[in-house]
């Protein structure tokens, strides 16, 4: 069973942002390599913002490769034995109830693409990066748990035109060319698809348009550079393919609810 999982990573505590609100705990895990093996003490809902690949064994002693969709939901029930590792990882949101109430059910799932869940996860990520007075954590948590509990959203691996192999090729192509101008046509040509067909297939597979996904990859690299270097903001913007520092700042505020300067200070 393919499952993206970073529910209890082995990593420095400073790389995890956490908030508790009523019966809920929410954590944002940074994109980083990880290796973990544990038995889940409590059930947890996960949301993968990025593509993720590695090895895992979920509720089984069979270790096998996994490929996670970006923008997808996952669930691990209490008592499930989990082994998971990835050389690169990906940004990940984790939602738990800390009052002992179980979540969703007793069966693990993964790779569920649900557009309302994407909106909720993005709001929660933004609030963890930059708190605001109107943050409504309990409402967000209840709503995300309800989305994960829906039985009419299929959990299936990447299929059709956007296969796991093609998603990997696309990620490598985007990451190698972030400094330059990348077009939807170039991405479609890479996979041998027409531009219109590629746009429809990509949104069905990931819940987002190719352009939106490209912006997310630029922001992910920019955030890593903010944390790991002393480069000027203008240099970071140029290295990540933004047309200017102002363009990068606008994307940060729109997608993450904060500015690069504020994020660097925190």
Coordinates of C-alpha atoms in Angstrom, one line a residue:
X1 CA 0.0 0.0 0.0
X2 CA 1.5 3.3 -1.0
X3 CA 1.4 5.9 1.7
X4 CA 3.1 9.2 2.2
X5 CA 4.0 9.4 5.9
X6 CA 6.0 11.7 8.0
X7 CA 3.8 11.6 11.1
X8 CA 6.6 11.2 13.7
X9 CA 9.8 12.2 12.0
X10 CA 13.3 11.9 13.5
X11 CA 14.4 15.5 13.2
X12 CA 15.4 18.5 15.3
X13 CA 12.4 20.0 17.2
X14 CA 13.1 23.5 15.8
X15 CA 12.1 22.2 12.4
X16 CA 8.5 21.5 13.6
X17 CA 6.0 24.3 14.2
X18 CA 3.2 23.2 16.6
X19 CA 0.0 24.7 18.1
X20 CA -2.6 23.2 20.4
X21 CA -6.2 24.4 20.3
X22 CA -8.9 22.7 22.4
X23 CA -8.7 19.0 21.8
X24 CA -6.5 19.5 18.7
X25 CA -2.8 19.6 18.0
X26 CA -1.5 20.7 14.6
X27 CA 2.1 20.4 13.4
X28 CA 3.9 21.7 10.3
X29 CA 7.0 19.6 9.4
X30 CA 9.6 21.2 7.2
X31 CA 10.8 19.6 3.9
X32 CA 13.8 17.5 5.0
X33 CA 15.2 14.0 4.8
X34 CA 13.8 11.7 7.5
X35 CA 13.8 8.2 8.7
X36 CA 11.3 6.9 11.3
X37 CA 9.9 3.7 12.7
X38 CA 7.2 3.7 15.4
X39 CA 3.8 2.4 16.5
X40 CA 1.2 5.2 16.3
X41 CA 0.1 6.1 19.8
X42 CA -2.8 8.1 18.4
X43 CA -4.5 8.4 15.1
X44 CA -3.4 11.3 12.9
X45 CA -4.4 13.0 9.6
X46 CA -1.6 14.1 7.3
X47 CA -1.4 16.4 4.4
X48 CA 1.5 16.4 2.0
X49 CA 2.1 19.8 0.3
X50 CA 4.9 18.4 -1.9
X51 CA 5.7 15.3 -4.0
X52 CA 7.5 12.8 -1.8
X53 CA 9.3 9.5 -2.5
X54 CA 11.1 6.9 -0.4
X55 CA 10.5 3.6 1.3
X56 CA 7.9 2.5 3.8
X57 CA 6.0 -0.2 5.5
X58 CA 2.6 0.8 6.9
X59 CA 0.9 -1.8 9.0
X60 CA 3.1 -4.5 7.4
X61 CA 6.6 -5.9 7.5
X62 CA 7.0 -5.5 3.8
X63 CA 9.1 -2.5 3.0
X64 CA 8.5 -1.1 -0.5
X65 CA 8.9 2.2 -2.5
X66 CA 6.2 4.8 -2.2
X67 CA 5.4 7.9 -4.2
X68 CA 3.1 10.5 -2.7
X69 CA 1.0 13.0 -4.6
X70 CA 1.4 16.7 -3.7
X71 CA -1.7 18.3 -2.0
X72 CA -3.0 15.0 -0.7
X73 CA -4.5 13.6 2.5
X74 CA -3.4 10.6 4.4
X75 CA -4.5 8.9 7.6
X76 CA -2.7 6.5 10.1
X77 CA -4.9 4.9 12.8
X78 CA -3.8 4.4 16.4
X79 CA -1.8 1.2 16.9
X80 CA -0.5 1.1 13.3
X81 CA 3.1 0.1 12.8
X82 CA 4.9 2.6 10.7
X83 CA 8.3 2.6 9.0
X84 CA 9.0 5.4 6.6
X85 CA 12.0 7.1 5.2
X86 CA 12.8 9.6 2.4
X87 CA 16.1 11.2 1.3
X88 CA 14.4 14.5 0.6
X89 CA 11.0 14.4 2.3
X90 CA 8.5 17.2 1.7
X91 CA 6.5 19.7 3.7
X92 CA 3.8 18.0 5.7
X93 CA 0.9 19.0 8.0
X94 CA -0.2 16.7 10.8
X95 CA -3.5 16.9 12.7
X96 CA -4.2 14.9 15.9
X97 CA -6.8 14.9 18.7
X98 CA -5.0 15.1 22.1
X99 CA -8.1 14.2 24.2
X100 CA -8.1 10.5 23.3
X101 CA -11.0 10.7 20.8
X102 CA -10.2 8.6 17.7
X103 CA -10.1 10.1 14.2
X104 CA -11.7 8.9 11.0
X105 CA -11.5 5.1 11.4
X106 CA -9.3 2.1 11.7
X107 CA -7.9 1.8 8.2
X108 CA -4.9 3.8 6.8
X109 CA -5.3 5.6 3.5
X110 CA -3.2 7.9 1.4
X111 CA -3.1 10.1 -1.8
X112 CA -6.6 11.5 -1.5
X113 CA -7.0 14.6 -3.5
X114 CA -9.7 16.8 -2.1
X115 CA -9.9 20.5 -3.0
X116 CA -11.6 21.8 0.2
X117 CA -8.9 20.0 2.2
X118 CA -6.2 21.7 0.1
X119 CA -7.7 25.1 1.0
X120 CA -7.9 24.2 4.7
X121 CA -4.3 22.9 4.8
X122 CA -3.0 26.0 3.2
X123 CA -4.8 28.2 5.7
X124 CA -3.4 26.2 8.6
X125 CA 0.1 26.3 7.2
X126 CA -0.1 30.1 6.8
X127 CA -1.3 30.5 10.4
X128 CA 1.5 28.4 11.7
X129 CA 4.0 30.5 9.8
X130 CA 2.5 33.8 10.8
X131 CA -0.2 33.9 13.5
X132 CA -3.2 36.3 13.1
X133 CA -6.0 37.4 15.4
X134 CA -8.7 35.8 13.3
X135 CA -7.1 32.3 13.2
X136 CA -9.8 29.7 13.9
X137 CA -7.9 26.6 14.7
X138 CA -10.8 24.5 16.1
X139 CA -13.0 25.2 13.1
X140 CA -10.2 24.4 10.7
X141 CA -9.3 21.2 12.5
X142 CA -12.9 20.0 12.6
X143 CA -13.4 20.8 8.9
X144 CA -10.2 19.0 7.9
X145 CA -11.2 15.9 9.9
X146 CA -14.6 15.9 8.2
X147 CA -12.9 16.0 4.8
X148 CA -10.7 13.1 5.7
X149 CA -13.7 11.2 7.0
X150 CA -15.6 11.3 3.7
X151 CA -16.0 7.9 2.1
X152 CA -16.8 9.2 -1.4
X153 CA -13.2 10.4 -2.1
X154 CA -11.2 7.6 -3.6
X155 CA -7.7 6.9 -2.5
X156 CA -5.7 5.8 -5.5
X157 CA -2.1 6.2 -6.7
X158 CA -1.2 8.5 -9.6
X159 CA -2.6 7.0 -12.7
X160 CA -3.5 7.7 -16.3
X161 CA -1.4 10.4 -18.0
X162 CA 0.4 11.6 -14.8
X163 CA 2.0 8.4 -13.6
X164 CA 4.5 8.2 -10.7
X165 CA 7.4 8.1 -13.2
X166 CA 6.1 11.2 -15.1
X167 CA 5.6 13.1 -11.8
X168 CA 9.2 12.4 -10.9
X169 CA 10.4 13.6 -14.3
X170 CA 8.3 16.7 -14.0
X171 CA 9.6 17.5 -10.5
X172 CA 13.2 17.1 -11.7
X173 CA 12.6 19.3 -14.7
X174 CA 11.0 22.0 -12.6
X175 CA 13.6 22.0 -9.9
X176 CA 16.5 22.1 -12.4
X177 CA 14.9 25.0 -14.2
X178 CA 13.5 27.2 -11.4
X179 CA 15.9 30.0 -12.2
X180 CA 14.5 30.3 -15.7
X181 CA 11.1 30.9 -17.2
X182 CA 9.2 27.6 -17.2
X183 CA 6.0 27.3 -19.3
X184 CA 3.1 24.9 -19.2
X185 CA 4.0 24.0 -22.8
X186 CA 7.5 23.0 -21.8
X187 CA 6.1 20.8 -19.1
X188 CA 3.6 19.2 -21.4
X189 CA 6.2 18.7 -24.1
X190 CA 8.5 16.9 -21.6
X191 CA 5.7 14.3 -21.0
X192 CA 4.7 14.1 -24.7
X193 CA 1.2 15.5 -24.1
X194 CA -0.7 18.3 -25.6
X195 CA -0.9 21.5 -23.4
X196 CA -4.6 21.3 -22.9
X197 CA -4.6 17.6 -22.0
X198 CA -1.7 18.0 -19.7
X199 CA -3.3 20.8 -17.8
X200 CA -6.5 18.8 -17.2
X201 CA -4.6 15.6 -16.3
X202 CA -2.3 17.4 -13.9
X203 CA -5.1 19.2 -12.0
X204 CA -6.9 15.9 -11.6
X205 CA -3.8 14.2 -10.3
X206 CA -2.7 16.9 -7.9
X207 CA -5.6 19.2 -7.2
X208 CA -3.8 22.2 -8.6
X209 CA -3.0 23.7 -12.0
X210 CA 0.6 23.4 -13.3
X211 CA 1.2 27.1 -12.8
X212 CA 0.1 27.0 -9.2
X213 CA 2.3 24.0 -8.6
X214 CA 5.3 25.8 -10.2
X215 CA 4.7 28.7 -7.8
X216 CA 4.7 26.3 -4.9
X217 CA 8.0 24.8 -5.9
X218 CA 9.5 28.3 -6.2
X219 CA 8.3 29.2 -2.7
X220 CA 9.6 25.9 -1.3
X221 CA 13.1 26.7 -2.6
X222 CA 12.9 30.3 -1.4
X223 CA 11.9 29.2 2.1
X224 CA 14.8 26.7 2.3
X225 CA 17.2 29.4 1.2
X226 CA 15.9 31.8 3.8
X227 CA 16.6 29.3 6.5
X228 CA 19.9 28.0 5.3
X229 CA 21.7 31.0 3.9
X230 CA 22.5 34.6 4.4
X231 CA 21.7 35.5 0.8
X232 CA 20.0 38.8 0.1
X233 CA 16.2 38.6 -0.7
X234 CA 16.8 39.9 -4.2
X235 CA 19.3 37.1 -4.8
X236 CA 16.9 34.5 -3.5
X237 CA 14.1 35.8 -5.7
X238 CA 16.4 35.6 -8.7
X239 CA 17.6 32.0 -7.9
X240 CA 14.0 30.8 -7.5
X241 CA 12.7 32.3 -10.8
X242 CA 10.7 35.2 -9.5
X243 CA 10.8 38.3 -11.7
X244 CA 11.7 40.5 -8.7
X245 CA 12.0 40.6 -4.9
X246 CA 8.6 42.4 -4.9
X247 CA 7.1 39.5 -7.0
X248 CA 8.5 37.0 -4.5
X249 CA 7.1 39.0 -1.5
X250 CA 3.7 39.1 -3.1
X251 CA 3.7 35.3 -3.6
X252 CA 4.7 34.8 0.0
X253 CA 1.9 36.9 1.3
X254 CA -0.7 35.4 -1.0
X255 CA 0.3 31.8 -0.4
X256 CA 1.8 31.7 3.1
X257 CA 0.3 34.7 4.8
X258 CA 3.7 36.3 5.6
X259 CA 6.6 38.0 4.0
X260 CA 10.1 36.6 3.3
X261 CA 11.6 39.1 5.7
X262 CA 9.3 38.2 8.6
X263 CA 9.8 34.5 8.0
X264 CA 13.6 34.9 8.1
X265 CA 13.4 36.8 11.4
X266 CA 11.3 34.0 13.0

